Coordinates of C-alpha atoms in Angstrom, one line a residue:
Chain X
M109 CA 52.4 -5.2 -126.9
T110 CA 52.0 -8.9 -126.7
D111 CA 50.2 -10.9 -124.1
Q112 CA 53.6 -11.7 -122.6
T113 CA 53.6 -8.2 -121.3
P114 CA 53.3 -8.5 -117.5
S115 CA 51.2 -6.1 -115.6
T116 CA 51.9 -4.7 -112.2
G117 CA 48.3 -4.1 -111.7
A118 CA 47.1 -7.6 -111.5
P119 CA 47.5 -8.2 -107.9
G120 CA 46.7 -11.8 -108.4
P121 CA 47.3 -14.1 -105.5
R122 CA 50.9 -15.3 -105.4
R123 CA 49.6 -18.7 -105.2
P124 CA 46.1 -19.3 -106.3
R125 CA 44.2 -18.8 -103.2
G126 CA 40.5 -18.4 -102.6
S127 CA 39.8 -14.7 -102.5
G128 CA 36.1 -14.1 -102.3
G129 CA 36.8 -11.4 -104.8
S130 CA 37.1 -9.0 -101.9
H131 CA 38.8 -5.7 -102.4
R132 CA 40.7 -6.2 -99.2
E133 CA 42.5 -9.2 -100.4
T134 CA 43.7 -7.6 -103.5
E135 CA 44.8 -4.8 -101.3
V136 CA 46.8 -7.2 -99.1
E137 CA 48.3 -8.8 -102.1
R138 CA 49.2 -5.6 -103.7
L139 CA 50.8 -4.5 -100.5
H140 CA 52.7 -7.7 -100.2
R141 CA 53.9 -7.3 -103.7
L142 CA 54.9 -3.7 -103.3
E143 CA 56.7 -4.4 -100.0
G144 CA 58.3 -7.3 -101.6
A145 CA 59.3 -5.4 -104.7
S146 CA 60.7 -2.4 -102.8
R147 CA 62.6 -4.8 -100.5
V148 CA 64.0 -6.6 -103.5
D149 CA 65.1 -3.3 -105.0
Q150 CA 67.0 -2.3 -101.9
R151 CA 68.5 -5.7 -101.4
R152 CA 69.4 -6.2 -105.0
G153 CA 70.6 -2.7 -105.5
D154 CA 73.0 -3.0 -108.4
T155 CA 72.6 -6.7 -109.1
R156 CA 69.9 -5.5 -111.4
R157 CA 72.4 -4.3 -113.9
H158 CA 73.5 -7.8 -114.5
V159 CA 70.0 -8.8 -115.6
D160 CA 69.6 -8.5 -119.4
A161 CA 67.6 -5.7 -120.8
A162 CA 64.5 -7.7 -121.7
T163 CA 64.1 -8.9 -118.1
V164 CA 64.4 -5.3 -116.9
A165 CA 61.6 -4.4 -119.2
G166 CA 59.7 -7.2 -117.7
L167 CA 60.4 -6.1 -114.2
D168 CA 57.8 -3.5 -113.8
I169 CA 58.8 -0.7 -111.4
P170 CA 55.9 -0.4 -109.0
T171 CA 53.8 2.6 -109.8
R172 CA 53.0 3.2 -106.2
P173 CA 56.1 2.4 -104.2
D174 CA 54.4 4.1 -101.2
P175 CA 51.2 2.3 -100.6
A176 CA 49.9 5.2 -98.5
A177 CA 50.4 7.6 -101.4
P178 CA 47.3 8.4 -103.4
P179 CA 47.2 6.4 -106.6
T180 CA 48.3 8.8 -109.3
S181 CA 49.1 7.7 -112.7
V182 CA 52.4 8.5 -114.2
A183 CA 50.7 9.5 -117.3
Q184 CA 49.1 12.7 -116.1
S185 CA 46.0 14.1 -117.7
G186 CA 46.4 15.4 -121.1
P187 CA 47.2 12.8 -123.7
T188 CA 44.7 10.4 -122.3
G189 CA 42.0 13.0 -121.5
F190 CA 41.5 11.3 -118.1
P191 CA 42.5 13.6 -115.3
T192 CA 44.1 12.2 -112.3
P193 CA 42.9 14.6 -109.6
S194 CA 44.1 14.8 -106.1
G195 CA 43.3 16.7 -102.9
P196 CA 40.0 18.2 -102.0
A197 CA 38.5 18.0 -105.5
R198 CA 39.1 14.3 -105.4
A199 CA 37.5 13.9 -102.0
R200 CA 34.5 15.9 -103.1
R201 CA 34.0 13.8 -106.2
R202 CA 34.6 10.6 -104.2
S203 CA 31.8 11.4 -101.7
R204 CA 29.5 12.5 -104.5
R205 CA 30.2 9.2 -106.3
G206 CA 29.6 7.3 -103.0
G207 CA 26.0 8.7 -102.9
M208 CA 25.5 8.0 -106.5
T209 CA 26.8 4.4 -106.1
R210 CA 24.3 3.8 -103.3
F211 CA 21.5 5.2 -105.3
L212 CA 22.3 3.1 -108.3
G213 CA 22.6 0.0 -106.1
L214 CA 19.1 0.6 -104.7
L215 CA 17.9 1.1 -108.2
G216 CA 19.4 -2.3 -109.3
L217 CA 17.7 -4.0 -106.4
L218 CA 14.4 -2.4 -107.2
G219 CA 14.7 -3.3 -110.8
F220 CA 15.3 -7.0 -109.8
L221 CA 12.2 -7.0 -107.6
V222 CA 10.0 -5.3 -110.2
T223 CA 11.1 -7.8 -112.8
W224 CA 10.3 -10.7 -110.4
Q225 CA 6.9 -9.1 -109.7
L226 CA 6.0 -8.7 -113.4
L227 CA 7.1 -12.1 -114.7
P228 CA 4.3 -14.1 -113.0
L229 CA 1.7 -11.2 -113.3
T230 CA 2.1 -11.0 -117.0
G231 CA 2.0 -14.7 -117.3
I232 CA 5.5 -15.2 -118.8
V233 CA 6.2 -17.7 -116.0
N234 CA 3.4 -19.8 -114.5
P235 CA 2.4 -17.9 -111.3
A236 CA 1.8 -21.1 -109.5
Y237 CA 5.5 -22.0 -109.7
L238 CA 6.8 -18.5 -109.3
P239 CA 4.7 -16.3 -107.1
P240 CA 5.2 -12.6 -107.4
A241 CA 7.9 -10.9 -105.3
S242 CA 5.3 -9.1 -103.2
A243 CA 3.8 -12.5 -102.1
A244 CA 7.2 -13.9 -101.1
I245 CA 8.2 -10.8 -99.2
T246 CA 4.9 -10.7 -97.4
D247 CA 5.4 -14.3 -96.4
L248 CA 8.9 -13.5 -95.2
F249 CA 7.5 -10.7 -92.9
R250 CA 4.8 -13.0 -91.6
N251 CA 7.5 -15.5 -90.7
L252 CA 9.3 -12.9 -88.6
G253 CA 6.5 -13.1 -86.1
L254 CA 6.4 -16.9 -85.9
A255 CA 8.3 -18.8 -83.2
A256 CA 8.8 -21.8 -85.5
F257 CA 10.7 -19.7 -88.0
W258 CA 13.1 -18.3 -85.4
E259 CA 13.6 -21.8 -84.0
A260 CA 14.7 -22.9 -87.4
V261 CA 17.0 -19.9 -87.8
G262 CA 18.4 -20.6 -84.3
D263 CA 19.0 -24.3 -85.2
T264 CA 20.8 -23.3 -88.4
M265 CA 23.0 -20.7 -86.7
W266 CA 23.8 -23.0 -83.8
Q267 CA 25.1 -25.8 -86.2
W268 CA 27.0 -23.1 -88.2
L269 CA 28.6 -21.7 -85.1
L270 CA 29.5 -25.0 -83.5
G271 CA 31.0 -26.4 -86.7
M272 CA 33.0 -23.2 -87.3
V273 CA 34.5 -23.2 -83.8
I274 CA 35.5 -26.8 -84.1
A275 CA 37.0 -26.5 -87.6
V276 CA 38.8 -23.2 -87.0
T277 CA 40.3 -24.3 -83.7
A278 CA 41.6 -27.6 -85.1
A279 CA 42.8 -26.1 -88.3
A280 CA 44.6 -23.2 -86.7
V281 CA 46.4 -25.4 -84.2
L282 CA 47.4 -27.9 -86.8
G283 CA 48.3 -25.2 -89.3
F284 CA 50.7 -23.5 -86.9
V285 CA 52.3 -26.8 -85.9
I286 CA 52.7 -28.1 -89.4
G287 CA 53.7 -24.8 -90.9
S288 CA 56.5 -24.2 -88.4
S289 CA 58.5 -27.2 -89.5
T290 CA 59.8 -27.9 -93.0
V291 CA 59.9 -31.6 -92.4
L292 CA 56.3 -31.8 -91.2
R293 CA 55.2 -29.6 -94.1
R294 CA 56.7 -31.9 -96.7
F295 CA 55.6 -35.0 -94.8
T296 CA 51.9 -34.0 -94.8
N297 CA 51.7 -32.2 -98.1
S298 CA 50.6 -35.1 -100.3
T299 CA 47.9 -36.2 -97.8
I300 CA 46.5 -32.6 -97.5
E301 CA 46.5 -32.1 -101.3
F302 CA 44.7 -35.4 -101.7
L303 CA 42.1 -34.9 -99.0
R304 CA 41.3 -31.3 -99.8
P305 CA 39.5 -31.7 -103.2
V306 CA 37.3 -34.5 -101.8
P307 CA 33.8 -33.0 -101.9
S308 CA 32.4 -32.9 -98.4
V309 CA 28.9 -33.9 -99.6
A310 CA 30.4 -37.3 -100.4
L311 CA 30.2 -37.9 -96.7
I312 CA 26.4 -37.3 -96.6
P313 CA 25.5 -41.1 -96.7
L314 CA 28.1 -41.8 -94.0
A315 CA 26.6 -39.0 -91.8
V316 CA 23.1 -40.4 -92.3
L317 CA 24.2 -43.9 -91.3
L318 CA 26.2 -42.7 -88.2
Y319 CA 23.9 -40.0 -86.8
G320 CA 20.6 -40.0 -88.7
V321 CA 18.9 -36.6 -88.5
D322 CA 20.8 -35.5 -85.4
I323 CA 22.8 -32.3 -85.4
E324 CA 26.1 -34.3 -85.6
S325 CA 25.3 -35.1 -89.3
A326 CA 25.4 -31.5 -90.2
L327 CA 28.5 -30.9 -88.0
L328 CA 30.4 -33.7 -89.8
L329 CA 29.9 -32.0 -93.1
I330 CA 30.5 -28.4 -91.9
V331 CA 33.7 -29.3 -90.0
Y332 CA 35.1 -31.3 -92.9
A333 CA 34.5 -28.5 -95.5
S334 CA 35.6 -25.6 -93.3
F335 CA 38.7 -27.3 -91.9
W336 CA 40.6 -27.4 -95.2
Q337 CA 39.7 -23.7 -96.0
V338 CA 41.3 -22.5 -92.8
L339 CA 44.2 -25.0 -92.7
I340 CA 45.4 -24.0 -96.2
Q341 CA 45.3 -20.3 -95.4
V342 CA 47.2 -20.7 -92.1
L343 CA 49.8 -22.8 -93.9
Y344 CA 50.3 -20.0 -96.5
G345 CA 50.4 -17.5 -93.8
V346 CA 53.1 -19.3 -91.7
A347 CA 55.1 -19.8 -94.9
D348 CA 54.9 -16.0 -95.6
V349 CA 56.8 -15.0 -92.5
D350 CA 59.7 -12.7 -93.3
N351 CA 63.1 -14.4 -92.9
V352 CA 64.8 -11.2 -91.8
A353 CA 62.2 -10.6 -89.1
M354 CA 62.6 -14.2 -87.9
N355 CA 66.4 -14.1 -87.8
T356 CA 66.2 -10.8 -86.0
A357 CA 63.9 -12.2 -83.4
R358 CA 66.3 -15.2 -83.0
S359 CA 69.3 -13.0 -82.5
Y360 CA 67.5 -10.9 -80.0
G361 CA 67.0 -14.1 -78.0
L362 CA 63.2 -14.5 -78.4
G363 CA 62.2 -18.0 -77.5
P364 CA 59.9 -20.2 -79.6
F365 CA 56.8 -19.0 -77.9
A366 CA 57.7 -15.3 -78.1
R367 CA 58.5 -15.8 -81.8
L368 CA 55.1 -17.4 -82.3
R369 CA 53.4 -14.5 -80.5
Y370 CA 55.3 -11.6 -82.0
V371 CA 56.5 -12.7 -85.4
I372 CA 54.5 -15.6 -86.8
F373 CA 51.1 -14.8 -85.4
P374 CA 50.9 -11.2 -86.7
T375 CA 52.0 -12.3 -90.2
T376 CA 49.5 -15.2 -90.3
L377 CA 46.6 -13.3 -88.9
P378 CA 45.4 -11.7 -92.2
Y379 CA 45.5 -15.1 -93.8
L380 CA 43.7 -16.7 -90.9
M381 CA 41.0 -14.1 -91.1
T382 CA 40.6 -14.7 -94.8
G383 CA 40.3 -18.4 -94.2
I384 CA 37.7 -17.9 -91.5
R385 CA 35.7 -15.6 -93.8
L386 CA 35.7 -18.2 -96.6
A387 CA 34.9 -21.0 -94.1
A388 CA 31.9 -19.0 -92.8
A389 CA 30.3 -18.9 -96.2
V390 CA 31.0 -22.6 -96.8
A391 CA 29.8 -23.6 -93.4
L392 CA 26.4 -21.9 -94.0
I393 CA 26.0 -23.6 -97.4
L394 CA 26.7 -27.0 -95.8
A395 CA 24.5 -26.4 -92.8
I396 CA 21.6 -25.6 -95.1
T397 CA 22.4 -28.4 -97.5
A398 CA 22.6 -31.0 -94.7
Q399 CA 19.2 -29.8 -93.5
L400 CA 17.7 -29.9 -97.0
I401 CA 19.0 -33.4 -97.9
I402 CA 19.3 -35.2 -94.6
G403 CA 16.6 -33.4 -92.6
T404 CA 18.5 -32.1 -89.6
P405 CA 16.4 -29.4 -88.1
G406 CA 16.8 -25.9 -89.5
L407 CA 15.8 -23.6 -92.4
G408 CA 16.9 -26.1 -95.1
A409 CA 14.5 -28.7 -93.6
E410 CA 11.7 -26.1 -93.6
I411 CA 12.3 -25.5 -97.3
A412 CA 12.2 -29.2 -98.1
K413 CA 8.9 -29.5 -96.2
A414 CA 7.4 -26.5 -98.0
Q415 CA 8.5 -27.9 -101.3
S416 CA 7.1 -31.4 -100.8
G417 CA 3.9 -29.9 -99.3
G418 CA 3.4 -27.7 -102.3
S419 CA 3.3 -24.4 -100.4
Y420 CA 5.5 -22.6 -102.9
V421 CA 5.0 -19.1 -101.6
A422 CA 6.4 -20.2 -98.2
M423 CA 9.3 -21.9 -100.0
Y424 CA 10.3 -18.6 -101.8
G425 CA 10.0 -16.7 -98.5
L426 CA 12.3 -19.1 -96.8
V427 CA 14.8 -19.0 -99.7
L428 CA 14.8 -15.2 -99.3
A429 CA 15.5 -15.7 -95.6
T430 CA 18.5 -17.9 -96.2
G431 CA 19.8 -15.3 -98.7
L432 CA 19.5 -12.5 -96.1
L433 CA 21.2 -14.8 -93.5
G434 CA 24.1 -15.3 -95.9
V435 CA 24.4 -11.5 -96.5
L436 CA 24.3 -10.9 -92.8
I437 CA 27.0 -13.5 -92.1
N438 CA 29.2 -12.0 -94.8
L439 CA 28.8 -8.5 -93.4
V440 CA 29.5 -9.5 -89.8
M441 CA 32.6 -11.4 -90.9
R442 CA 33.8 -8.4 -92.8
I443 CA 33.3 -6.2 -89.8
I444 CA 35.1 -8.6 -87.5
E445 CA 38.0 -8.8 -89.9
R446 CA 38.3 -5.1 -90.1
R447 CA 38.3 -4.9 -86.3
V448 CA 40.8 -7.6 -85.8
L449 CA 43.1 -6.3 -88.6
S450 CA 42.7 -2.6 -87.9
W451 CA 46.5 -2.4 -87.2
H452 CA 47.3 -4.0 -90.6
S453 CA 48.5 -1.7 -93.3
S454 CA 46.0 -3.1 -95.8
V455 CA 43.1 -1.9 -93.7
R456 CA 44.8 1.4 -92.8
T457 CA 45.5 2.4 -96.4
E458 CA 41.8 2.0 -97.2
V459 CA 41.1 5.0 -95.0
V460 CA 43.7 7.0 -96.8
K461 CA 42.5 6.3 -100.3
Chain L
M65 CA 69.4 -40.3 -102.7
R66 CA 67.5 -37.0 -103.0
M67 CA 65.0 -38.6 -105.3
L68 CA 64.4 -41.4 -102.7
K69 CA 63.9 -38.8 -100.0
S70 CA 61.3 -36.8 -101.9
V71 CA 59.4 -40.0 -102.8
L72 CA 59.5 -41.0 -99.2
Y73 CA 58.1 -37.7 -98.1
I74 CA 55.2 -38.1 -100.6
V75 CA 54.2 -41.7 -99.7
A76 CA 55.2 -42.0 -96.0
L77 CA 52.1 -40.5 -94.4
P78 CA 49.5 -42.1 -96.8
V79 CA 51.1 -45.5 -96.2
L80 CA 51.1 -45.0 -92.5
L81 CA 47.5 -44.0 -92.5
L82 CA 46.6 -47.1 -94.6
V83 CA 48.4 -49.3 -92.1
I84 CA 46.6 -47.8 -89.2
W85 CA 43.3 -48.2 -91.0
Y86 CA 44.1 -51.9 -91.7
L87 CA 45.1 -52.6 -88.1
A88 CA 42.1 -50.9 -86.8
T89 CA 39.6 -52.8 -88.9
A90 CA 41.2 -56.2 -89.7
F91 CA 41.4 -57.6 -86.2
G92 CA 38.8 -57.9 -83.5
E93 CA 35.1 -58.0 -84.2
K94 CA 34.0 -56.9 -87.7
N95 CA 33.1 -53.2 -87.8
F96 CA 29.8 -52.6 -89.5
F97 CA 30.5 -49.0 -90.7
V98 CA 34.1 -49.2 -91.8
P99 CA 35.3 -52.0 -94.2
T100 CA 38.9 -53.2 -94.3
P101 CA 41.1 -51.7 -97.0
T102 CA 41.2 -55.0 -98.9
L103 CA 37.5 -55.4 -98.9
L104 CA 37.0 -51.9 -100.1
A105 CA 39.4 -52.3 -102.9
E106 CA 37.6 -55.5 -104.1
T107 CA 34.2 -53.8 -103.8
F108 CA 35.5 -50.8 -105.8
V109 CA 36.5 -53.0 -108.7
D110 CA 33.3 -55.1 -108.6
T111 CA 31.0 -52.1 -108.2
W112 CA 32.2 -49.6 -110.8
T113 CA 32.1 -51.8 -113.9
W114 CA 32.1 -50.3 -117.3
D115 CA 28.3 -50.8 -117.5
R116 CA 27.7 -48.8 -114.4
M117 CA 30.2 -46.1 -115.5
T118 CA 28.3 -45.5 -118.7
R119 CA 25.0 -45.5 -116.9
D120 CA 25.7 -43.4 -113.9
V121 CA 29.1 -41.8 -113.9
F122 CA 29.5 -40.4 -117.4
P123 CA 26.2 -38.6 -117.5
S124 CA 27.1 -37.0 -114.2
L125 CA 30.5 -35.9 -115.5
T126 CA 29.0 -34.5 -118.7
R127 CA 26.6 -32.4 -116.7
L128 CA 29.5 -31.2 -114.6
L129 CA 31.6 -30.2 -117.6
F130 CA 28.6 -28.3 -119.2
G131 CA 28.0 -26.6 -115.9
I132 CA 31.7 -25.6 -115.5
A133 CA 32.0 -24.4 -119.1
G134 CA 28.8 -22.4 -118.7
S135 CA 30.0 -20.8 -115.5
I136 CA 33.4 -19.8 -117.0
L137 CA 31.8 -18.3 -120.1
I138 CA 29.1 -16.4 -118.3
G139 CA 31.4 -15.4 -115.4
I140 CA 34.2 -14.0 -117.6
V141 CA 32.0 -12.2 -120.2
A142 CA 29.7 -10.6 -117.5
G143 CA 32.7 -9.9 -115.3
L144 CA 34.5 -8.0 -118.1
L145 CA 31.4 -6.0 -118.8
I146 CA 30.6 -5.2 -115.2
G147 CA 34.2 -4.6 -114.3
S148 CA 34.8 -2.1 -117.1
I149 CA 31.6 0.0 -116.8
R150 CA 31.4 1.8 -113.5
W151 CA 27.7 2.7 -113.4
L152 CA 26.8 -0.9 -114.3
R153 CA 28.8 -2.2 -111.4
A154 CA 27.2 0.3 -109.0
L155 CA 23.8 -0.8 -110.3
L156 CA 24.3 -4.5 -110.0
E157 CA 26.6 -4.9 -107.0
P158 CA 24.0 -5.2 -104.2
T159 CA 21.8 -7.6 -106.2
L160 CA 24.8 -9.7 -107.0
E161 CA 25.9 -9.7 -103.3
F162 CA 22.4 -11.0 -102.3
F163 CA 22.4 -13.8 -105.0
R164 CA 25.9 -14.8 -104.0
A165 CA 24.9 -15.1 -100.4
I166 CA 22.0 -17.6 -101.1
P167 CA 23.4 -21.1 -100.5
P168 CA 23.1 -22.5 -104.0
T169 CA 21.6 -25.8 -102.9
V170 CA 18.5 -24.0 -101.7
L171 CA 17.8 -23.2 -105.4
I172 CA 17.5 -26.8 -106.3
P173 CA 13.8 -27.0 -105.2
V174 CA 13.2 -23.6 -106.9
L175 CA 14.7 -24.6 -110.2
M176 CA 13.0 -28.0 -110.1
L177 CA 9.7 -26.0 -110.1
L178 CA 10.7 -23.6 -112.9
I179 CA 12.7 -25.9 -115.2
G180 CA 11.5 -29.4 -114.2
I181 CA 13.6 -32.4 -113.3
G182 CA 16.1 -33.0 -116.0
D183 CA 19.6 -32.5 -117.2
D184 CA 19.1 -28.8 -117.8
M185 CA 17.9 -28.3 -114.2
K186 CA 21.1 -29.9 -112.9
V187 CA 23.3 -27.9 -115.2
A188 CA 21.4 -24.7 -114.2
V189 CA 22.0 -25.5 -110.6
I190 CA 25.7 -26.0 -111.2
I191 CA 26.0 -22.8 -113.1
F192 CA 24.1 -20.8 -110.6
G193 CA 26.4 -21.9 -107.8
A194 CA 29.7 -22.0 -109.6
V195 CA 29.5 -18.7 -111.5
W196 CA 29.9 -16.3 -108.5
P197 CA 33.6 -16.9 -107.7
I198 CA 34.5 -16.5 -111.4
L199 CA 32.3 -13.4 -111.9
L200 CA 33.4 -11.6 -108.8
N201 CA 37.1 -12.4 -109.3
T202 CA 36.9 -11.2 -112.9
I203 CA 35.3 -7.9 -111.8
E204 CA 38.1 -7.4 -109.2
G205 CA 40.8 -8.4 -111.7
V206 CA 39.5 -5.9 -114.3
R207 CA 39.3 -3.1 -111.7
A208 CA 42.8 -3.7 -110.4
M209 CA 44.4 -3.1 -113.8
D210 CA 47.6 -1.1 -113.8
E211 CA 46.7 2.5 -114.6
V212 CA 49.9 3.2 -116.5
L213 CA 49.4 0.2 -118.8
S214 CA 45.8 1.2 -119.3
D215 CA 46.8 4.8 -120.1
T216 CA 49.5 3.6 -122.4
T217 CA 47.2 1.4 -124.5
R218 CA 44.8 4.4 -124.7
T219 CA 47.6 6.7 -125.9
Y220 CA 48.6 4.2 -128.5
G221 CA 45.1 3.9 -129.7
I222 CA 44.7 0.3 -128.8
G223 CA 41.0 -0.3 -128.2
G224 CA 38.1 -2.6 -128.6
V225 CA 38.9 -6.3 -129.0
N226 CA 42.7 -5.8 -128.9
R227 CA 42.4 -4.0 -125.6
V228 CA 40.5 -6.9 -124.1
R229 CA 42.8 -9.5 -125.7
Y230 CA 46.2 -7.9 -124.8
L231 CA 45.6 -5.8 -121.8
I232 CA 42.5 -6.7 -119.8
L233 CA 42.5 -10.5 -120.0
P234 CA 46.2 -10.9 -119.2
S235 CA 45.8 -8.4 -116.3
A236 CA 42.9 -10.2 -114.8
A237 CA 44.1 -13.8 -115.6
P238 CA 45.6 -14.6 -112.2
Q239 CA 42.4 -13.4 -110.4
I240 CA 40.2 -15.3 -112.9
M241 CA 42.1 -18.5 -112.4
A242 CA 41.8 -18.2 -108.6
G243 CA 38.0 -17.8 -109.2
I244 CA 37.8 -20.9 -111.4
R245 CA 39.7 -23.0 -108.8
Q246 CA 37.0 -22.2 -106.2
S247 CA 34.2 -22.8 -108.8
L248 CA 35.4 -26.3 -109.6
S249 CA 34.9 -27.6 -106.0
I250 CA 31.5 -25.9 -105.8
A251 CA 30.4 -27.4 -109.1
L252 CA 31.3 -30.9 -108.0
I253 CA 29.4 -30.5 -104.8
L254 CA 26.3 -29.2 -106.6
M255 CA 26.5 -32.0 -109.2
V256 CA 26.3 -34.6 -106.3
I257 CA 23.6 -32.7 -104.4
S258 CA 21.4 -32.2 -107.4
E259 CA 21.5 -35.9 -108.1
M260 CA 20.7 -36.8 -104.5
F261 CA 17.6 -34.6 -104.4
A262 CA 15.8 -35.5 -107.6
A263 CA 17.2 -38.1 -110.0
S264 CA 17.0 -41.7 -111.1
S265 CA 20.6 -42.0 -112.2
G266 CA 23.9 -40.4 -111.6
L267 CA 26.7 -40.7 -109.1
G268 CA 25.0 -38.9 -106.2
F269 CA 21.8 -41.0 -106.7
T270 CA 23.7 -44.3 -106.7
I271 CA 25.6 -43.5 -103.5
V272 CA 22.4 -42.7 -101.7
Q273 CA 20.8 -45.9 -103.0
F274 CA 23.7 -47.9 -101.6
Q275 CA 23.3 -46.1 -98.2
R276 CA 19.5 -46.8 -98.1
S277 CA 20.0 -50.5 -98.8
F278 CA 22.8 -50.7 -96.2
A279 CA 25.4 -51.8 -98.8
I280 CA 28.1 -50.2 -96.7
P281 CA 31.3 -51.3 -98.7
E282 CA 29.6 -50.2 -102.0
M283 CA 28.7 -46.9 -100.4
W284 CA 32.3 -46.3 -99.3
S285 CA 33.5 -47.2 -102.8
G286 CA 31.2 -44.5 -104.2
I287 CA 32.7 -42.0 -101.7
V288 CA 36.2 -43.0 -102.8
L289 CA 35.2 -42.5 -106.5
L290 CA 33.9 -39.0 -105.7
G291 CA 37.2 -38.3 -104.0
I292 CA 39.2 -39.5 -106.9
I293 CA 37.1 -37.3 -109.3
G294 CA 37.8 -34.3 -107.1
V295 CA 41.5 -35.0 -106.9
V296 CA 41.8 -35.6 -110.7
M297 CA 39.9 -32.4 -111.4
S298 CA 42.2 -30.4 -109.2
F299 CA 45.2 -32.0 -110.8
I300 CA 44.0 -31.1 -114.4
F301 CA 43.3 -27.6 -113.2
Q302 CA 46.8 -27.1 -111.9
L303 CA 48.2 -28.2 -115.3
V304 CA 46.0 -25.9 -117.2
E305 CA 46.7 -23.0 -114.8
R306 CA 50.5 -23.5 -115.2
L307 CA 50.1 -23.3 -119.0
V308 CA 47.8 -20.2 -118.9
L309 CA 49.8 -18.3 -116.3
R310 CA 53.3 -19.4 -117.3
W311 CA 54.3 -15.8 -118.0
Y312 CA 52.9 -14.7 -114.7
H313 CA 54.7 -17.3 -112.6
G314 CA 57.9 -16.7 -114.4
L315 CA 57.6 -13.0 -113.6
R316 CA 56.9 -13.7 -110.0
E317 CA 60.0 -15.9 -109.7
I318 CA 62.1 -13.2 -111.2
E319 CA 60.7 -10.7 -108.8
N320 CA 61.1 -12.9 -105.8
A321 CA 64.6 -14.1 -106.7
A322 CA 66.5 -11.8 -104.4

């Protein structure tokens, strides 16, 4: 065993692409790989024999050629002492483990809150700078009854939504147009690769000069940052279209629009959804950042006010609120993604497993 | 001929954009917000002298490097632990989800209180924002290990450090690299923001100073410099990634060569 040994199991992105570390993405990747691998096997058939032995050793035969099959290890229980159960026993254990997981997760959250509560109370950290958890949470609940708080949340969400809609629409349209032609892709590649790593916050001074504390300041940053996330994913997706499917569509006489609708779009949709999910998180970060630094209305501006006014309890309460908002956005995006991609095999196999 | 063609593909659009920019700004009345390309180039050379580089840019970059190194170290070590131990993952997952969802810039005021205004605060902010993609990707990478390989190493009695070195790390490497790539851009953003919020030196601070004194061309030159830093970072990362994942890309090519 050397580290040259490849592993089937690393369903790493074929090209480094942002995966928020979600299980779904790895599933998609694994599926692509498995489909790809099995396709290759059929197509290559006996050409494999011409490959030298070392390569064959390197070519791992997929352990799960059928993605819907339960993942059983070839090495059955016995030598390893790790049983690979299947059927009802496995389902029972799985459900029991689900309950256990939830319980442990709650325990972890509780442990975090208790630690936070005790740090200032025991005086390890100055309580003036870190109020106990109970104080911050009480303040958060007090906020929930205040109109000003909801107004700030509304402002934040409005900027987030508007920026997302603009960025996703522009990126999707451009992505489909550029991706569908090799010439255009090569023509724009250098510019895209150059503009993408430019940090969006570099534009903060420009936004301040152009728009001051108006909402457009935040929009400029949000749109710039989210746009690239979505565009890159759409380009990957369009490039991933299966040649055989494309040629089949052509020979069946499907026109360009029908091909876009029935071949390119379904292939690209999972990538597009990934891009949108990543952009959603980035857009929230930039909305709050713009409010914090520039002072556009919203939660970030409230935090800056609380900090400069020295009301630290309120500041921690607002930080908790932004965290909850982030969790909520992540959850909603996941749900939307599952709904939209319910036909996609990566989502379907999750139910089976 | 083919060489010429590929060079043309690379430079055509940037040159076209530069020409449009020049034509849009050079003629007609002087635009207050957008300098001409020639003026910007002159300003860039005048503004970012060696003296200013050592005073503002290098400290920023040092903080950035420390932050990135810290995130990679913490992310991979913690990710290996959490990914390998099931109960630990169950215990920490919701808490990590919550922390990841907090926009990292919000923590700048919090950390200013707890740590004070200094280099360590800025490094802490960078680590706190940039560690999540690496941590979560490492956890996923460890979990998605091939069961057969895992069982094989167990059967052969390969354990402990060797198991991590020869099985877990290579398995998770592509995922880890994807995480690091995301972290780089987050780290750069946080470096700038932390300097805009509370600092008396640094790249972010300088750019905001230019903007406040309405030194528009200087401000643009700062934006360009940040862009260049971002592009150079992404270029270096691609080189490193190609080295680290050489075996992996080779494998993919063999698999895809149908």
